[in-house]
């Protein structure tokens, strides 16, 4: 595996798990306090100084509802800054590793989307991430582009202020009535598992577009139920539907991804989502 790796968004939930997982390599961890990726001058200075062999970008503007009213910010971070990063990766000869989303699909499918399925985003966020994908695929000399879904990790999403699991647990502890949507089917994915999967992909020197989520699928309501079942916490949980819980951005009703290309290559290391959730809860408990 390439030895010199730079990780952007290194204090995010996926970024921090990548830093930990790839710690056997010479990793430079960049956060927003080092440079904002929309600042092309500072980005260039930092990356040319390190000259990584692999440049991993976990940054994104992914407050999905806010993207609807702030398309300039969404496109600035998820598209234009990505173009600049791809060019820098090309300049130093680095493999560019980038993450995209299940929200590039419209959710009209009845079986999992593969890498060959046609995207049709419903939201500004999904559109901006798809535009970022096209830039990576058309401009990066060497790239690994990974679509994933429903991330949660021990660091918690900085962009979204926590993660779904912790939100559910804190609502239950405060005795709040919890209503969760049952008509959006996803695959919650543990960032520690995704980080391990990325390490396997770097090791085997694959390139191109890959889906990588934990295995299986559930509604957000079923995910919440599993959190309370595994922890044994009593919660006042009931289901609702997206018709009753309106949000500015339209989300797909079904956005399950099949890790088809990883499986074809014998590289899929993603376990069932419920096993991953148990490990996450265990890890959180052991950290206190
Ligand atoms: N979260 C999900 O459910 C999900 C689902 C599918 C795909 N994805 C994709 O997976 C990737 C990782 O997501 P995540 O959940 O790990 O995100 P996260 O925890 O919010 O981490 C993102 C990191 O990027 C940094 N960042 C954001 N904008 C930046 C900028 N302009 N300049 C420099 N740093 C910036 C953030 O810093 P600050 O904390 O300072 O903002 C944060 O450290 C993203 O590409 C996302 O689109 C996420």
mmCIF file of C-alpha atoms and ligand atoms in Angstrom:
data_model
loop_
_atom_site.group_PDB
_atom_site.id
_atom_site.type_symbol
_atom_site.label_atom_id
_atom_site.label_comp_id
_atom_site.label_asym_id
_atom_site.label_seq_id
_atom_site.Cartn_x
_atom_site.Cartn_y
_atom_site.Cartn_z
ATOM 1 C CA UNK A 1 0.000 0.000 0.000
ATOM 2 C CA UNK A 2 1.099 3.561 -0.713
ATOM 3 C CA UNK A 3 2.834 4.947 2.313
ATOM 4 C CA UNK A 4 2.201 8.700 2.210
ATOM 5 C CA UNK A 5 -1.499 9.404 2.719
ATOM 6 C CA UNK A 6 -3.245 12.745 3.281
ATOM 7 C CA UNK A 7 -6.752 12.725 4.772
ATOM 8 C CA UNK A 8 -9.044 15.753 4.486
ATOM 9 C CA UNK A 9 -11.854 16.157 7.039
ATOM 10 C CA UNK A 10 -9.732 14.142 9.454
ATOM 11 C CA UNK A 11 -11.822 15.013 12.519
ATOM 12 C CA UNK A 12 -15.129 14.003 10.921
ATOM 13 C CA UNK A 13 -16.676 10.625 11.705
ATOM 14 C CA UNK A 14 -15.317 8.812 8.648
ATOM 15 C CA UNK A 15 -12.118 10.878 8.573
ATOM 16 C CA UNK A 16 -11.175 10.055 12.163
ATOM 17 C CA UNK A 17 -11.780 6.319 11.620
ATOM 18 C CA UNK A 18 -9.615 6.450 8.478
ATOM 19 C CA UNK A 19 -6.822 8.162 10.409
ATOM 20 C CA UNK A 20 -6.961 5.368 13.005
ATOM 21 C CA UNK A 21 -7.268 2.508 10.490
ATOM 22 C CA UNK A 22 -4.454 3.727 8.230
ATOM 23 C CA UNK A 23 -2.115 4.608 11.099
ATOM 24 C CA UNK A 24 0.432 2.039 9.860
ATOM 25 C CA UNK A 25 1.123 4.416 6.948
ATOM 26 C CA UNK A 26 2.575 7.902 7.027
ATOM 27 C CA UNK A 27 -0.730 9.778 7.440
ATOM 28 C CA UNK A 28 -1.120 13.549 7.374
ATOM 29 C CA UNK A 29 -4.475 14.476 8.906
ATOM 30 C CA UNK A 30 -5.907 17.789 7.682
ATOM 31 C CA UNK A 31 -8.890 19.480 9.316
ATOM 32 C CA UNK A 32 -10.669 22.695 8.421
ATOM 33 C CA UNK A 33 -8.373 24.525 10.849
ATOM 34 C CA UNK A 34 -5.437 23.648 8.538
ATOM 35 C CA UNK A 35 -7.267 24.896 5.446
ATOM 36 C CA UNK A 36 -10.758 25.198 4.030
ATOM 37 C CA UNK A 37 -10.961 23.131 0.844
ATOM 38 C CA UNK A 38 -12.711 26.027 -0.924
ATOM 39 C CA UNK A 39 -9.503 28.057 -0.427
ATOM 40 C CA UNK A 40 -7.597 26.872 -3.493
ATOM 41 C CA UNK A 41 -4.376 28.722 -2.603
ATOM 42 C CA UNK A 42 -4.055 27.258 0.894
ATOM 43 C CA UNK A 43 -5.183 23.811 -0.288
ATOM 44 C CA UNK A 44 -2.473 23.830 -2.933
ATOM 45 C CA UNK A 45 0.281 24.948 -0.557
ATOM 46 C CA UNK A 46 -0.613 22.251 2.000
ATOM 47 C CA UNK A 47 -0.930 19.384 -0.477
ATOM 48 C CA UNK A 48 2.212 20.273 -2.440
ATOM 49 C CA UNK A 49 4.126 20.338 0.813
ATOM 50 C CA UNK A 50 3.053 16.785 1.734
ATOM 51 C CA UNK A 51 2.986 15.386 -1.842
ATOM 52 C CA UNK A 52 0.817 12.407 -0.817
ATOM 53 C CA UNK A 53 0.608 9.213 -2.864
ATOM 54 C CA UNK A 54 -3.041 8.953 -1.823
ATOM 55 C CA UNK A 55 -5.287 11.964 -1.189
ATOM 56 C CA UNK A 56 -8.482 11.006 0.678
ATOM 57 C CA UNK A 57 -11.293 13.565 0.714
ATOM 58 C CA UNK A 58 -13.985 12.981 3.354
ATOM 59 C CA UNK A 59 -15.138 16.621 3.413
ATOM 60 C CA UNK A 60 -18.578 17.594 2.173
ATOM 61 C CA UNK A 61 -21.323 20.114 2.687
ATOM 62 C CA UNK A 62 -23.949 17.558 3.622
ATOM 63 C CA UNK A 63 -26.614 19.304 5.652
ATOM 64 C CA UNK A 64 -29.135 17.971 3.179
ATOM 65 C CA UNK A 65 -31.972 20.380 3.975
ATOM 66 C CA UNK A 66 -29.723 23.462 4.157
ATOM 67 C CA UNK A 67 -28.324 22.622 0.699
ATOM 68 C CA UNK A 68 -31.769 23.450 -0.762
ATOM 69 C CA UNK A 69 -31.467 27.099 0.329
ATOM 70 C CA UNK A 70 -27.668 27.272 -0.061
ATOM 71 C CA UNK A 71 -26.875 25.676 -3.421
ATOM 72 C CA UNK A 72 -23.805 27.925 -3.869
ATOM 73 C CA UNK A 73 -22.219 26.476 -0.729
ATOM 74 C CA UNK A 74 -23.188 22.923 -1.721
ATOM 75 C CA UNK A 75 -21.661 23.317 -5.185
ATOM 76 C CA UNK A 76 -18.667 25.242 -3.800
ATOM 77 C CA UNK A 77 -17.663 22.421 -1.436
ATOM 78 C CA UNK A 78 -19.021 19.334 -3.205
ATOM 79 C CA UNK A 79 -18.068 20.283 -6.776
ATOM 80 C CA UNK A 80 -15.714 23.225 -7.375
ATOM 81 C CA UNK A 81 -13.404 22.476 -4.460
ATOM 82 C CA UNK A 82 -13.361 18.821 -5.556
ATOM 83 C CA UNK A 83 -12.187 19.875 -9.027
ATOM 84 C CA UNK A 84 -9.323 21.774 -7.419
ATOM 85 C CA UNK A 85 -8.405 18.777 -5.207
ATOM 86 C CA UNK A 86 -8.495 16.392 -8.169
ATOM 87 C CA UNK A 87 -6.133 18.666 -10.107
ATOM 88 C CA UNK A 88 -3.782 18.780 -7.116
ATOM 89 C CA UNK A 89 -3.898 14.982 -6.834
ATOM 90 C CA UNK A 90 -3.005 14.753 -10.541
ATOM 91 C CA UNK A 91 -0.171 17.249 -10.084
ATOM 92 C CA UNK A 92 1.498 15.213 -7.324
ATOM 93 C CA UNK A 93 0.589 11.839 -8.912
ATOM 94 C CA UNK A 94 -1.742 10.831 -6.066
ATOM 95 C CA UNK A 95 -4.702 8.464 -6.165
ATOM 96 C CA UNK A 96 -7.785 10.528 -5.299
ATOM 97 C CA UNK A 97 -10.200 8.794 -2.916
ATOM 98 C CA UNK A 98 -13.612 10.450 -2.684
ATOM 99 C CA UNK A 99 -17.003 9.683 -1.106
ATOM 100 C CA UNK A 100 -20.469 10.079 -2.539
ATOM 101 C CA UNK A 101 -23.958 9.184 -1.458
ATOM 102 C CA UNK A 102 -27.044 7.019 -1.965
ATOM 103 C CA UNK A 103 -28.900 10.326 -2.506
ATOM 104 C CA UNK A 104 -27.694 10.353 -6.126
ATOM 105 C CA UNK A 105 -30.605 7.924 -6.738
ATOM 106 C CA UNK A 106 -34.324 8.766 -6.864
ATOM 107 C CA UNK A 107 -35.462 5.767 -4.848
ATOM 108 C CA UNK A 108 -37.876 4.356 -7.421
ATOM 109 C CA UNK A 109 -36.010 1.023 -7.548
ATOM 110 C CA UNK A 110 -37.302 -2.104 -5.820
ATOM 111 C CA UNK A 111 -33.947 -3.816 -5.549
ATOM 112 C CA UNK A 112 -30.515 -2.547 -4.491
ATOM 113 C CA UNK A 113 -28.772 -0.065 -6.787
ATOM 114 C CA UNK A 114 -25.516 -1.256 -8.315
ATOM 115 C CA UNK A 115 -22.725 0.891 -9.720
ATOM 116 C CA UNK A 116 -24.358 0.381 -13.159
ATOM 117 C CA UNK A 117 -27.710 1.897 -12.074
ATOM 118 C CA UNK A 118 -28.587 5.314 -13.529
ATOM 119 C CA UNK A 119 -28.501 8.154 -10.967
ATOM 120 C CA UNK A 120 -31.360 10.676 -10.756
ATOM 121 C CA UNK A 121 -30.929 12.920 -7.709
ATOM 122 C CA UNK A 122 -33.962 14.500 -6.043
ATOM 123 C CA UNK A 123 -32.172 17.171 -3.986
ATOM 124 C CA UNK A 124 -29.557 19.917 -4.353
ATOM 125 C CA UNK A 125 -27.282 17.847 -2.126
ATOM 126 C CA UNK A 126 -27.687 14.758 -4.341
ATOM 127 C CA UNK A 127 -27.135 16.844 -7.465
ATOM 128 C CA UNK A 128 -24.001 18.471 -6.094
ATOM 129 C CA UNK A 129 -22.555 15.111 -5.009
ATOM 130 C CA UNK A 130 -23.297 13.627 -8.449
ATOM 131 C CA UNK A 131 -21.600 16.590 -10.123
ATOM 132 C CA UNK A 132 -18.611 15.969 -7.833
ATOM 133 C CA UNK A 133 -18.612 12.306 -8.905
ATOM 134 C CA UNK A 134 -18.497 13.272 -12.599
ATOM 135 C CA UNK A 135 -15.549 15.572 -11.951
ATOM 136 C CA UNK A 136 -13.668 12.805 -10.151
ATOM 137 C CA UNK A 137 -14.428 10.231 -12.852
ATOM 138 C CA UNK A 138 -13.598 12.507 -15.756
ATOM 139 C CA UNK A 139 -10.599 14.379 -14.349
ATOM 140 C CA UNK A 140 -8.730 12.276 -11.782
ATOM 141 C CA UNK A 141 -5.983 10.218 -13.430
ATOM 142 C CA UNK A 142 -6.388 7.588 -10.758
ATOM 143 C CA UNK A 143 -9.316 7.481 -8.369
ATOM 144 C CA UNK A 144 -11.419 5.420 -5.996
ATOM 145 C CA UNK A 145 -14.935 6.820 -5.772
ATOM 146 C CA UNK A 146 -17.097 5.290 -3.043
ATOM 147 C CA UNK A 147 -20.853 5.722 -2.656
ATOM 148 C CA UNK A 148 -22.038 5.003 0.848
ATOM 149 C CA UNK A 149 -25.166 5.490 2.993
ATOM 150 C CA UNK A 150 -26.355 6.439 6.496
ATOM 151 C CA UNK A 151 -22.968 6.918 8.166
ATOM 152 C CA UNK A 152 -22.476 6.829 11.924
ATOM 153 C CA UNK A 153 -19.204 6.659 13.826
ATOM 154 C CA UNK A 154 -17.789 7.265 17.268
ATOM 155 C CA UNK A 155 -16.669 10.810 16.419
ATOM 156 C CA UNK A 156 -20.225 11.778 15.348
ATOM 157 C CA UNK A 157 -20.875 13.767 12.199
ATOM 158 C CA UNK A 158 -19.441 17.246 12.656
ATOM 159 C CA UNK A 159 -21.431 18.576 9.717
ATOM 160 C CA UNK A 160 -24.697 17.261 11.129
ATOM 161 C CA UNK A 161 -23.968 17.753 14.833
ATOM 162 C CA UNK A 162 -23.827 14.137 16.048
ATOM 163 C CA UNK A 163 -25.245 10.988 14.480
ATOM 164 C CA UNK A 164 -28.598 9.206 14.315
ATOM 165 C CA UNK A 165 -27.715 6.609 16.975
ATOM 166 C CA UNK A 166 -26.670 9.190 19.557
ATOM 167 C CA UNK A 167 -29.696 11.375 18.752
ATOM 168 C CA UNK A 168 -32.017 8.414 19.393
ATOM 169 C CA UNK A 169 -30.251 7.494 22.640
ATOM 170 C CA UNK A 170 -30.298 11.030 23.985
ATOM 171 C CA UNK A 171 -34.008 11.484 23.139
ATOM 172 C CA UNK A 172 -34.842 8.190 24.872
ATOM 173 C CA UNK A 173 -32.840 9.136 27.972
ATOM 174 C CA UNK A 174 -34.673 12.441 28.251
ATOM 175 C CA UNK A 175 -38.017 10.605 27.971
ATOM 176 C CA UNK A 176 -38.972 12.368 24.737
ATOM 177 C CA UNK A 177 -41.601 10.933 22.446
ATOM 178 C CA UNK A 178 -39.681 9.682 19.393
ATOM 179 C CA UNK A 179 -41.220 9.463 15.935
ATOM 180 C CA UNK A 180 -39.125 7.996 13.148
ATOM 181 C CA UNK A 181 -39.837 7.589 9.457
ATOM 182 C CA UNK A 182 -40.666 4.086 8.278
ATOM 183 C CA UNK A 183 -40.927 4.802 4.539
ATOM 184 C CA UNK A 184 -37.267 5.462 3.759
ATOM 185 C CA UNK A 185 -35.265 2.266 3.345
ATOM 186 C CA UNK A 186 -31.494 2.602 3.744
ATOM 187 C CA UNK A 187 -28.414 0.751 4.920
ATOM 188 C CA UNK A 188 -26.918 2.342 8.028
ATOM 189 C CA UNK A 189 -23.149 2.081 7.759
ATOM 190 C CA UNK A 190 -20.558 2.141 10.525
ATOM 191 C CA UNK A 191 -17.629 4.368 9.595
ATOM 192 C CA UNK A 192 -15.110 2.030 11.287
ATOM 193 C CA UNK A 193 -16.214 -0.728 8.861
ATOM 194 C CA UNK A 194 -16.036 1.619 5.895
ATOM 195 C CA UNK A 195 -12.538 2.715 6.918
ATOM 196 C CA UNK A 196 -11.415 -0.956 7.017
ATOM 197 C CA UNK A 197 -12.987 -1.462 3.590
ATOM 198 C CA UNK A 198 -11.068 1.533 2.223
ATOM 199 C CA UNK A 199 -7.825 0.036 3.576
ATOM 200 C CA UNK A 200 -8.578 -3.224 1.716
ATOM 201 C CA UNK A 201 -9.267 -1.278 -1.482
ATOM 202 C CA UNK A 202 -6.030 0.692 -1.204
ATOM 203 C CA UNK A 203 -4.133 -2.517 -0.535
ATOM 204 C CA UNK A 204 -5.549 -4.202 -3.636
ATOM 205 C CA UNK A 205 -5.018 -1.090 -5.803
ATOM 206 C CA UNK A 206 -8.506 -1.071 -7.317
ATOM 207 C CA UNK A 207 -9.814 2.015 -9.085
ATOM 208 C CA UNK A 208 -13.149 3.406 -10.245
ATOM 209 C CA UNK A 209 -16.635 3.623 -8.753
ATOM 210 C CA UNK A 210 -17.662 1.347 -5.873
ATOM 211 C CA UNK A 211 -20.666 1.029 -3.595
ATOM 212 C CA UNK A 212 -19.671 0.318 0.009
ATOM 213 C CA UNK A 213 -22.268 0.043 2.768
ATOM 214 C CA UNK A 214 -22.912 -2.474 5.514
ATOM 215 C CA UNK A 215 -25.038 -5.414 4.303
ATOM 216 C CA UNK A 216 -28.845 -5.612 4.353
ATOM 217 C CA UNK A 217 -31.329 -2.777 4.744
ATOM 218 C CA UNK A 218 -33.955 -1.320 7.072
ATOM 219 C CA UNK A 219 -36.153 1.716 7.514
ATOM 220 C CA UNK A 220 -34.965 4.481 9.840
ATOM 221 C CA UNK A 221 -37.715 3.302 12.204
ATOM 222 C CA UNK A 222 -36.342 -0.272 12.168
ATOM 223 C CA UNK A 223 -32.856 1.117 12.770
ATOM 224 C CA UNK A 224 -34.100 3.086 15.793
ATOM 225 C CA UNK A 225 -35.909 -0.039 17.087
ATOM 226 C CA UNK A 226 -32.671 -2.053 16.784
ATOM 227 C CA UNK A 227 -30.753 0.601 18.764
ATOM 228 C CA UNK A 228 -33.220 0.277 21.658
ATOM 229 C CA UNK A 229 -33.388 -3.533 21.423
ATOM 230 C CA UNK A 230 -29.599 -3.924 21.572
ATOM 231 C CA UNK A 231 -29.084 -1.399 24.377
ATOM 232 C CA UNK A 232 -32.194 -2.517 26.302
ATOM 233 C CA UNK A 233 -33.197 1.130 26.703
ATOM 234 C CA UNK A 234 -36.939 1.762 27.005
ATOM 235 C CA UNK A 235 -38.083 4.379 24.515
ATOM 236 C CA UNK A 236 -41.410 5.907 23.549
ATOM 237 C CA UNK A 237 -40.836 5.099 19.851
ATOM 238 C CA UNK A 238 -43.463 5.173 17.112
ATOM 239 C CA UNK A 239 -43.337 5.295 13.336
ATOM 240 C CA UNK A 240 -44.262 8.133 11.034
ATOM 241 C CA UNK A 241 -44.073 8.716 7.279
ATOM 242 C CA UNK A 242 -42.326 11.318 5.150
ATOM 243 C CA UNK A 243 -45.751 12.771 4.172
ATOM 244 C CA UNK A 244 -46.286 13.756 7.800
ATOM 245 C CA UNK A 245 -42.666 14.746 8.462
ATOM 246 C CA UNK A 246 -41.981 17.304 5.720
ATOM 247 C CA UNK A 247 -38.408 18.443 5.070
ATOM 248 C CA UNK A 248 -37.086 21.029 2.570
ATOM 249 C CA UNK A 249 -35.135 18.345 0.642
ATOM 250 C CA UNK A 250 -36.893 15.353 -0.907
ATOM 251 C CA UNK A 251 -35.188 12.116 0.050
ATOM 252 C CA UNK A 252 -35.408 8.809 -1.839
ATOM 253 C CA UNK A 253 -37.819 6.225 -0.382
ATOM 254 C CA UNK A 254 -35.430 3.398 -1.181
ATOM 255 C CA UNK A 255 -31.700 3.985 -1.469
ATOM 256 C CA UNK A 256 -30.137 0.614 -0.769
ATOM 257 C CA UNK A 257 -26.773 0.124 -2.457
ATOM 258 C CA UNK A 258 -25.389 -3.229 -3.553
ATOM 259 C CA UNK A 259 -21.612 -3.574 -3.120
ATOM 260 C CA UNK A 260 -21.575 -5.281 -6.504
ATOM 261 C CA UNK A 261 -18.095 -4.343 -7.739
ATOM 262 C CA UNK A 262 -16.484 -5.176 -4.387
ATOM 263 C CA UNK A 263 -18.193 -8.590 -4.450
ATOM 264 C CA UNK A 264 -17.154 -9.269 -8.065
ATOM 265 C CA UNK A 265 -13.545 -8.727 -6.995
ATOM 266 C CA UNK A 266 -13.841 -10.760 -3.787
ATOM 267 C CA UNK A 267 -13.116 -7.608 -1.775
ATOM 268 C CA UNK A 268 -16.379 -6.995 0.083
ATOM 269 C CA UNK A 269 -15.609 -6.858 3.811
ATOM 270 C CA UNK A 270 -18.837 -5.170 4.927
ATOM 271 C CA UNK A 271 -20.838 -7.091 7.555
ATOM 272 C CA UNK A 272 -24.614 -6.957 8.210
ATOM 273 C CA UNK A 273 -25.753 -3.574 9.523
ATOM 274 C CA UNK A 274 -27.096 -5.008 12.793
ATOM 275 C CA UNK A 275 -23.731 -6.617 13.678
ATOM 276 C CA UNK A 276 -22.016 -3.333 12.879
ATOM 277 C CA UNK A 277 -24.471 -1.436 15.101
ATOM 278 C CA UNK A 278 -23.758 -3.834 18.002
ATOM 279 C CA UNK A 279 -20.017 -3.214 17.599
ATOM 280 C CA UNK A 280 -20.532 0.535 17.507
ATOM 281 C CA UNK A 281 -22.622 0.461 20.701
ATOM 282 C CA UNK A 282 -19.992 -1.731 22.363
ATOM 283 C CA UNK A 283 -17.216 0.646 21.299
ATOM 284 C CA UNK A 284 -19.128 3.668 22.615
ATOM 285 C CA UNK A 285 -19.749 1.856 25.916
ATOM 286 C CA UNK A 286 -16.081 0.919 26.314
ATOM 287 C CA UNK A 287 -15.111 4.556 25.780
ATOM 288 C CA UNK A 288 -17.512 5.598 28.534
HETATM 289 N N1 LIG B 1 -23.102 11.200 6.932
HETATM 290 C C1 LIG B 1 -23.776 10.407 6.105
HETATM 291 O O1 LIG B 1 -24.796 9.819 6.474
HETATM 292 C C2 LIG B 1 -23.277 10.175 4.704
HETATM 293 C C3 LIG B 1 -24.012 9.346 3.827
HETATM 294 C C4 LIG B 1 -23.513 9.112 2.535
HETATM 295 C C5 LIG B 1 -22.351 9.717 2.130
HETATM 296 N N2 LIG B 1 -21.673 10.545 2.985
HETATM 297 C C6 LIG B 1 -20.429 11.174 2.523
HETATM 298 O O2 LIG B 1 -19.369 10.630 3.300
HETATM 299 C C7 LIG B 1 -18.344 11.620 3.493
HETATM 300 C C8 LIG B 1 -17.984 11.719 4.976
HETATM 301 O O3 LIG B 1 -19.127 12.064 5.744
HETATM 302 P P1 LIG B 1 -19.081 12.197 7.343
HETATM 303 O O4 LIG B 1 -20.423 11.807 7.842
HETATM 304 O O5 LIG B 1 -17.853 11.516 7.882
HETATM 305 O O6 LIG B 1 -18.919 13.769 7.508
HETATM 306 P P2 LIG B 1 -18.522 14.627 8.807
HETATM 307 O O7 LIG B 1 -18.423 13.786 10.034
HETATM 308 O O8 LIG B 1 -19.441 15.806 8.852
HETATM 309 O O9 LIG B 1 -17.058 15.105 8.452
HETATM 310 C C9 LIG B 1 -16.812 15.982 7.406
HETATM 311 C C10 LIG B 1 -15.504 16.673 7.707
HETATM 312 O O10 LIG B 1 -15.213 17.553 6.610
HETATM 313 C C11 LIG B 1 -14.866 18.826 7.153
HETATM 314 N N3 LIG B 1 -15.234 19.875 6.198
HETATM 315 C C12 LIG B 1 -16.470 20.156 5.724
HETATM 316 N N4 LIG B 1 -16.400 21.196 4.867
HETATM 317 C C13 LIG B 1 -15.092 21.561 4.803
HETATM 318 C C14 LIG B 1 -14.392 22.562 4.108
HETATM 319 N N5 LIG B 1 -15.029 23.419 3.294
HETATM 320 N N6 LIG B 1 -13.049 22.648 4.259
HETATM 321 C C15 LIG B 1 -12.382 21.796 5.086
HETATM 322 N N7 LIG B 1 -13.004 20.809 5.803
HETATM 323 C C16 LIG B 1 -14.342 20.719 5.662
HETATM 324 C C17 LIG B 1 -15.658 18.944 8.425
HETATM 325 O O11 LIG B 1 -15.063 19.928 9.226
HETATM 326 P P3 LIG B 1 -15.959 20.853 10.210
HETATM 327 O O12 LIG B 1 -16.357 19.944 11.309
HETATM 328 O O13 LIG B 1 -15.056 21.940 10.624
HETATM 329 O O14 LIG B 1 -17.144 21.295 9.405
HETATM 330 C C18 LIG B 1 -15.547 17.529 8.973
HETATM 331 O O15 LIG B 1 -14.344 17.340 9.680
HETATM 332 C C19 LIG B 1 -18.895 12.899 2.836
HETATM 333 O O16 LIG B 1 -18.384 12.989 1.535
HETATM 334 C C20 LIG B 1 -20.391 12.674 2.753
HETATM 335 O O17 LIG B 1 -20.987 13.382 1.677
HETATM 336 C C21 LIG B 1 -22.106 10.776 4.256
#
